[in-house]
Amino acid sequence: MGLLVVGDMAVDVLVTPDEDLREVGYTEGSVLLTPGGSGFNLARAGRENGFSPVSLVCGLGDPRSFPARFLAEELQSLGIELISDKNTVEQTGAVFVGYLPDGSRAMVAAPNANRNALTEHTVAVANTARAPFVLVSGYMLFRASTREGTLEIMHRAAARGARVALDIVPHSVNRWLRLEELRSLLGPVDFLAGEHKTFAAFGAPPELLLDDVRGVLMHTLGDRYHVHTRSGIVQGDFPRPSDATQRRGLTDRLLVSTLREHFISL
């Protein structure tokens, strides 16, 4: 089962201080440089769940730079095909994630090359993948600069009979996208996924969205998820690890494993 992912890829800098920086100003802790971005996390989860081949459509910075080489080598080691035009001007995306002792989190993202519009060449190469499953990170669809190319990939995939899943991220997308606009983009989508708070902010219960898609995965900040289909609801649990590196990409892994379990039969 081949999988094509359209989404961001970035270098994540994960910081876990030993003390609350707001109180002490300086402290030691752990700093980890790791591949990240919603697209990368979804593609890696695809490999972990047995999808093959797996391809990732994304924006990547100067291929000669350390961040781009770091990410490209990680994809190669995982057996994930990279579909991205060479860009020697933009920097590779980066995300700073700080985990505080009280369990809260602070994030600052620099999308950089991920903001670049998908070129005709990138879209054409993506469509030659012919994967039966296409998984789209909402960043690529909701960002104006990447929307057109992403929609073209989605519509072409749906036209040839592929199943298309959309992850509604970022979680605050309701601030600049109305429910009517969201629903207008769901034509090629079979499976929709997102946090409970995201659906609530849109005022879009899964029952409403089942008029547009075949299935909806809704997960909470706790350990529960619900798969809504036109024939019923499936409930389940997923582990929420305390380790920072395991928390990154957790919901992406949930989405792909749920897709593997339920989406194929929808």
Short mmCIF file of N, CA and C in Angstrom, two decimals, residues 127-211:
data_model
loop_
_atom_site.label_atom_id
_atom_site.label_comp_id
_atom_site.label_asym_id
_atom_site.label_seq_id
_atom_site.Cartn_x
_atom_site.Cartn_y
_atom_site.Cartn_z
N ASN A 127 2.17 13.35 -8.92
CA ASN A 127 1.08 12.59 -9.55
C ASN A 127 1.57 11.31 -10.21
N THR A 128 2.86 11.21 -10.48
CA THR A 128 3.38 9.96 -11.04
C THR A 128 3.53 8.89 -9.96
N ALA A 129 3.44 9.29 -8.68
CA ALA A 129 3.58 8.32 -7.59
C ALA A 129 2.45 7.30 -7.60
N ARG A 130 1.26 7.71 -8.05
CA ARG A 130 0.11 6.81 -8.21
C ARG A 130 -0.23 6.06 -6.92
N ALA A 131 0.04 6.66 -5.79
CA ALA A 131 -0.24 6.01 -4.50
C ALA A 131 -1.74 5.88 -4.30
N PRO A 132 -2.21 4.75 -3.76
CA PRO A 132 -3.65 4.59 -3.51
C PRO A 132 -4.15 5.39 -2.33
N PHE A 133 -3.22 5.91 -1.51
CA PHE A 133 -3.61 6.73 -0.36
C PHE A 133 -2.80 8.02 -0.37
N VAL A 134 -3.49 9.14 -0.18
CA VAL A 134 -2.84 10.46 -0.14
C VAL A 134 -3.22 11.13 1.17
N LEU A 135 -2.22 11.58 1.90
CA LEU A 135 -2.43 12.19 3.21
C LEU A 135 -1.89 13.62 3.16
N VAL A 136 -2.76 14.58 3.46
CA VAL A 136 -2.42 16.01 3.31
C VAL A 136 -2.43 16.69 4.67
N SER A 137 -1.34 17.36 5.00
CA SER A 137 -1.31 18.20 6.19
C SER A 137 -1.99 19.52 5.88
N GLY A 138 -2.87 19.96 6.78
CA GLY A 138 -3.65 21.17 6.55
C GLY A 138 -2.82 22.41 6.29
N TYR A 139 -1.60 22.45 6.81
CA TYR A 139 -0.74 23.61 6.54
C TYR A 139 -0.64 23.85 5.04
N MET A 140 -0.49 22.79 4.27
CA MET A 140 -0.30 22.93 2.83
C MET A 140 -1.57 23.36 2.11
N LEU A 141 -2.72 22.99 2.65
CA LEU A 141 -3.98 23.34 2.02
C LEU A 141 -4.48 24.71 2.46
N PHE A 142 -4.28 25.05 3.71
CA PHE A 142 -4.82 26.30 4.25
C PHE A 142 -3.89 27.49 4.02
N ARG A 143 -2.64 27.25 3.73
CA ARG A 143 -1.69 28.33 3.42
C ARG A 143 -1.92 28.76 1.97
N ALA A 144 -2.15 30.05 1.75
CA ALA A 144 -2.53 30.52 0.41
C ALA A 144 -1.49 30.17 -0.65
N SER A 145 -0.21 30.26 -0.32
CA SER A 145 0.83 30.07 -1.32
C SER A 145 0.95 28.63 -1.80
N THR A 146 0.56 27.66 -0.98
CA THR A 146 0.69 26.25 -1.36
C THR A 146 -0.65 25.59 -1.68
N ARG A 147 -1.74 26.34 -1.57
CA ARG A 147 -3.07 25.75 -1.72
C ARG A 147 -3.32 25.22 -3.12
N GLU A 148 -3.00 26.00 -4.15
CA GLU A 148 -3.34 25.62 -5.51
C GLU A 148 -2.69 24.29 -5.90
N GLY A 149 -1.38 24.17 -5.67
CA GLY A 149 -0.69 22.94 -6.02
C GLY A 149 -1.17 21.75 -5.21
N THR A 150 -1.47 21.98 -3.93
CA THR A 150 -1.96 20.91 -3.07
C THR A 150 -3.32 20.43 -3.53
N LEU A 151 -4.21 21.36 -3.87
CA LEU A 151 -5.54 20.98 -4.37
C LEU A 151 -5.45 20.19 -5.67
N GLU A 152 -4.51 20.57 -6.52
CA GLU A 152 -4.36 19.85 -7.78
C GLU A 152 -3.95 18.41 -7.52
N ILE A 153 -3.02 18.20 -6.60
CA ILE A 153 -2.60 16.84 -6.25
C ILE A 153 -3.78 16.06 -5.68
N MET A 154 -4.55 16.70 -4.80
CA MET A 154 -5.69 16.03 -4.17
C MET A 154 -6.75 15.64 -5.20
N HIS A 155 -7.10 16.58 -6.10
CA HIS A 155 -8.15 16.30 -7.08
C HIS A 155 -7.71 15.23 -8.08
N ARG A 156 -6.45 15.28 -8.49
CA ARG A 156 -5.98 14.26 -9.43
C ARG A 156 -5.96 12.89 -8.76
N ALA A 157 -5.58 12.86 -7.49
CA ALA A 157 -5.57 11.59 -6.77
C ALA A 157 -6.98 11.03 -6.65
N ALA A 158 -7.93 11.88 -6.28
CA ALA A 158 -9.32 11.43 -6.14
C ALA A 158 -9.87 10.96 -7.49
N ALA A 159 -9.50 11.64 -8.58
CA ALA A 159 -10.01 11.28 -9.90
C ALA A 159 -9.53 9.90 -10.34
N ARG A 160 -8.35 9.49 -9.91
CA ARG A 160 -7.86 8.16 -10.28
C ARG A 160 -8.22 7.10 -9.25
N GLY A 161 -9.06 7.47 -8.27
CA GLY A 161 -9.57 6.49 -7.33
C GLY A 161 -8.81 6.35 -6.04
N ALA A 162 -7.83 7.21 -5.80
CA ALA A 162 -7.08 7.16 -4.53
C ALA A 162 -7.95 7.70 -3.40
N ARG A 163 -7.69 7.24 -2.19
CA ARG A 163 -8.35 7.76 -1.01
C ARG A 163 -7.53 8.93 -0.46
N VAL A 164 -8.19 10.02 -0.13
CA VAL A 164 -7.51 11.24 0.32
C VAL A 164 -7.91 11.56 1.76
N ALA A 165 -6.92 11.75 2.62
CA ALA A 165 -7.16 12.12 4.01
C ALA A 165 -6.55 13.49 4.27
N LEU A 166 -7.24 14.30 5.08
CA LEU A 166 -6.79 15.65 5.42
C LEU A 166 -6.70 15.81 6.92
N ASP A 167 -5.54 16.25 7.39
CA ASP A 167 -5.33 16.54 8.81
C ASP A 167 -5.52 18.04 9.02
N ILE A 168 -6.49 18.43 9.87
CA ILE A 168 -6.79 19.86 10.07
C ILE A 168 -5.78 20.46 11.04
N VAL A 169 -4.65 20.88 10.52
CA VAL A 169 -3.66 21.64 11.27
C VAL A 169 -3.31 22.87 10.44
N PRO A 170 -2.90 23.97 11.05
CA PRO A 170 -2.73 24.19 12.50
C PRO A 170 -4.08 24.22 13.22
N HIS A 171 -4.03 23.96 14.52
CA HIS A 171 -5.26 23.83 15.30
C HIS A 171 -6.02 25.15 15.43
N SER A 172 -5.34 26.25 15.17
CA SER A 172 -5.99 27.56 15.27
C SER A 172 -6.42 28.09 13.90
N VAL A 173 -6.54 27.19 12.92
CA VAL A 173 -6.83 27.62 11.56
C VAL A 173 -8.18 28.33 11.46
N ASN A 174 -9.07 28.09 12.42
CA ASN A 174 -10.39 28.75 12.38
C ASN A 174 -10.28 30.27 12.49
N ARG A 175 -9.12 30.78 12.91
CA ARG A 175 -8.96 32.23 13.02
C ARG A 175 -8.94 32.92 11.66
N TRP A 176 -8.53 32.21 10.62
CA TRP A 176 -8.50 32.85 9.30
C TRP A 176 -9.23 32.06 8.22
N LEU A 177 -9.90 30.97 8.61
CA LEU A 177 -10.67 30.20 7.65
C LEU A 177 -12.04 29.91 8.23
N ARG A 178 -13.09 30.28 7.53
CA ARG A 178 -14.45 30.03 8.01
C ARG A 178 -14.88 28.60 7.70
N LEU A 179 -15.90 28.14 8.41
CA LEU A 179 -16.39 26.78 8.21
C LEU A 179 -16.81 26.57 6.76
N GLU A 180 -17.46 27.56 6.16
CA GLU A 180 -17.92 27.42 4.78
C GLU A 180 -16.74 27.23 3.84
N GLU A 181 -15.64 27.95 4.11
CA GLU A 181 -14.46 27.81 3.27
C GLU A 181 -13.82 26.44 3.45
N LEU A 182 -13.78 25.97 4.70
CA LEU A 182 -13.24 24.64 4.96
C LEU A 182 -14.02 23.59 4.18
N ARG A 183 -15.34 23.67 4.26
CA ARG A 183 -16.17 22.67 3.60
C ARG A 183 -16.05 22.75 2.08
N SER A 184 -15.77 23.93 1.56
CA SER A 184 -15.62 24.08 0.11
C SER A 184 -14.36 23.41 -0.41
N LEU A 185 -13.42 23.10 0.49
CA LEU A 185 -12.16 22.47 0.09
C LEU A 185 -12.20 20.95 0.22
N LEU A 186 -13.32 20.41 0.69
CA LEU A 186 -13.36 18.99 1.04
C LEU A 186 -13.84 18.09 -0.10
N GLY A 187 -14.00 18.65 -1.30
CA GLY A 187 -14.49 17.85 -2.42
C GLY A 187 -13.74 16.55 -2.64
N PRO A 188 -12.39 16.57 -2.67
CA PRO A 188 -11.65 15.33 -2.92
C PRO A 188 -11.33 14.53 -1.66
N VAL A 189 -11.79 14.99 -0.48
CA VAL A 189 -11.38 14.40 0.80
C VAL A 189 -12.34 13.27 1.20
N ASP A 190 -11.76 12.13 1.60
CA ASP A 190 -12.54 11.01 2.12
C ASP A 190 -12.52 10.96 3.64
N PHE A 191 -11.40 11.36 4.23
CA PHE A 191 -11.18 11.17 5.66
C PHE A 191 -10.61 12.45 6.25
N LEU A 192 -11.22 12.94 7.33
CA LEU A 192 -10.84 14.20 7.95
C LEU A 192 -10.39 13.92 9.38
N ALA A 193 -9.32 14.57 9.82
CA ALA A 193 -8.81 14.32 11.16
C ALA A 193 -8.42 15.63 11.83
N GLY A 194 -8.59 15.68 13.16
CA GLY A 194 -8.19 16.87 13.91
C GLY A 194 -8.53 16.75 15.37
N GLU A 195 -8.08 17.75 16.13
CA GLU A 195 -8.36 17.77 17.56
C GLU A 195 -9.81 18.20 17.81
N HIS A 196 -10.35 17.73 18.92
CA HIS A 196 -11.71 18.09 19.32
C HIS A 196 -11.87 19.60 19.38
N LYS A 197 -10.87 20.30 19.94
CA LYS A 197 -10.97 21.75 20.09
C LYS A 197 -11.00 22.45 18.73
N THR A 198 -10.38 21.85 17.71
CA THR A 198 -10.39 22.46 16.38
C THR A 198 -11.78 22.37 15.76
N PHE A 199 -12.40 21.19 15.85
CA PHE A 199 -13.76 21.04 15.35
C PHE A 199 -14.72 21.96 16.11
N ALA A 200 -14.52 22.06 17.44
CA ALA A 200 -15.39 22.89 18.26
C ALA A 200 -15.26 24.36 17.86
N ALA A 201 -14.02 24.80 17.61
CA ALA A 201 -13.82 26.20 17.23
C ALA A 201 -14.48 26.53 15.90
N PHE A 202 -14.52 25.57 14.99
CA PHE A 202 -15.19 25.75 13.71
C PHE A 202 -16.71 25.66 13.86
N GLY A 203 -17.18 25.11 14.99
CA GLY A 203 -18.60 24.84 15.13
C GLY A 203 -19.04 23.75 14.18
N ALA A 204 -18.15 22.75 14.02
CA ALA A 204 -18.38 21.71 13.03
C ALA A 204 -18.36 20.34 13.67
N PRO A 205 -19.49 19.87 14.19
CA PRO A 205 -19.53 18.51 14.74
C PRO A 205 -19.31 17.49 13.63
N PRO A 206 -18.72 16.33 13.94
CA PRO A 206 -18.47 15.32 12.91
C PRO A 206 -19.72 14.94 12.13
N GLU A 207 -20.88 14.93 12.82
CA GLU A 207 -22.12 14.56 12.14
C GLU A 207 -22.41 15.48 10.95
N LEU A 208 -22.06 16.76 11.09
CA LEU A 208 -22.26 17.71 10.00
C LEU A 208 -21.28 17.41 8.86
N LEU A 209 -20.03 17.15 9.21
CA LEU A 209 -19.00 16.96 8.19
C LEU A 209 -19.12 15.63 7.46
N LEU A 210 -19.89 14.70 8.03
CA LEU A 210 -20.11 13.44 7.33
C LEU A 210 -20.98 13.61 6.09
N ASP A 211 -21.53 14.81 5.92
CA ASP A 211 -22.21 15.12 4.66
C ASP A 211 -21.19 15.36 3.55
#
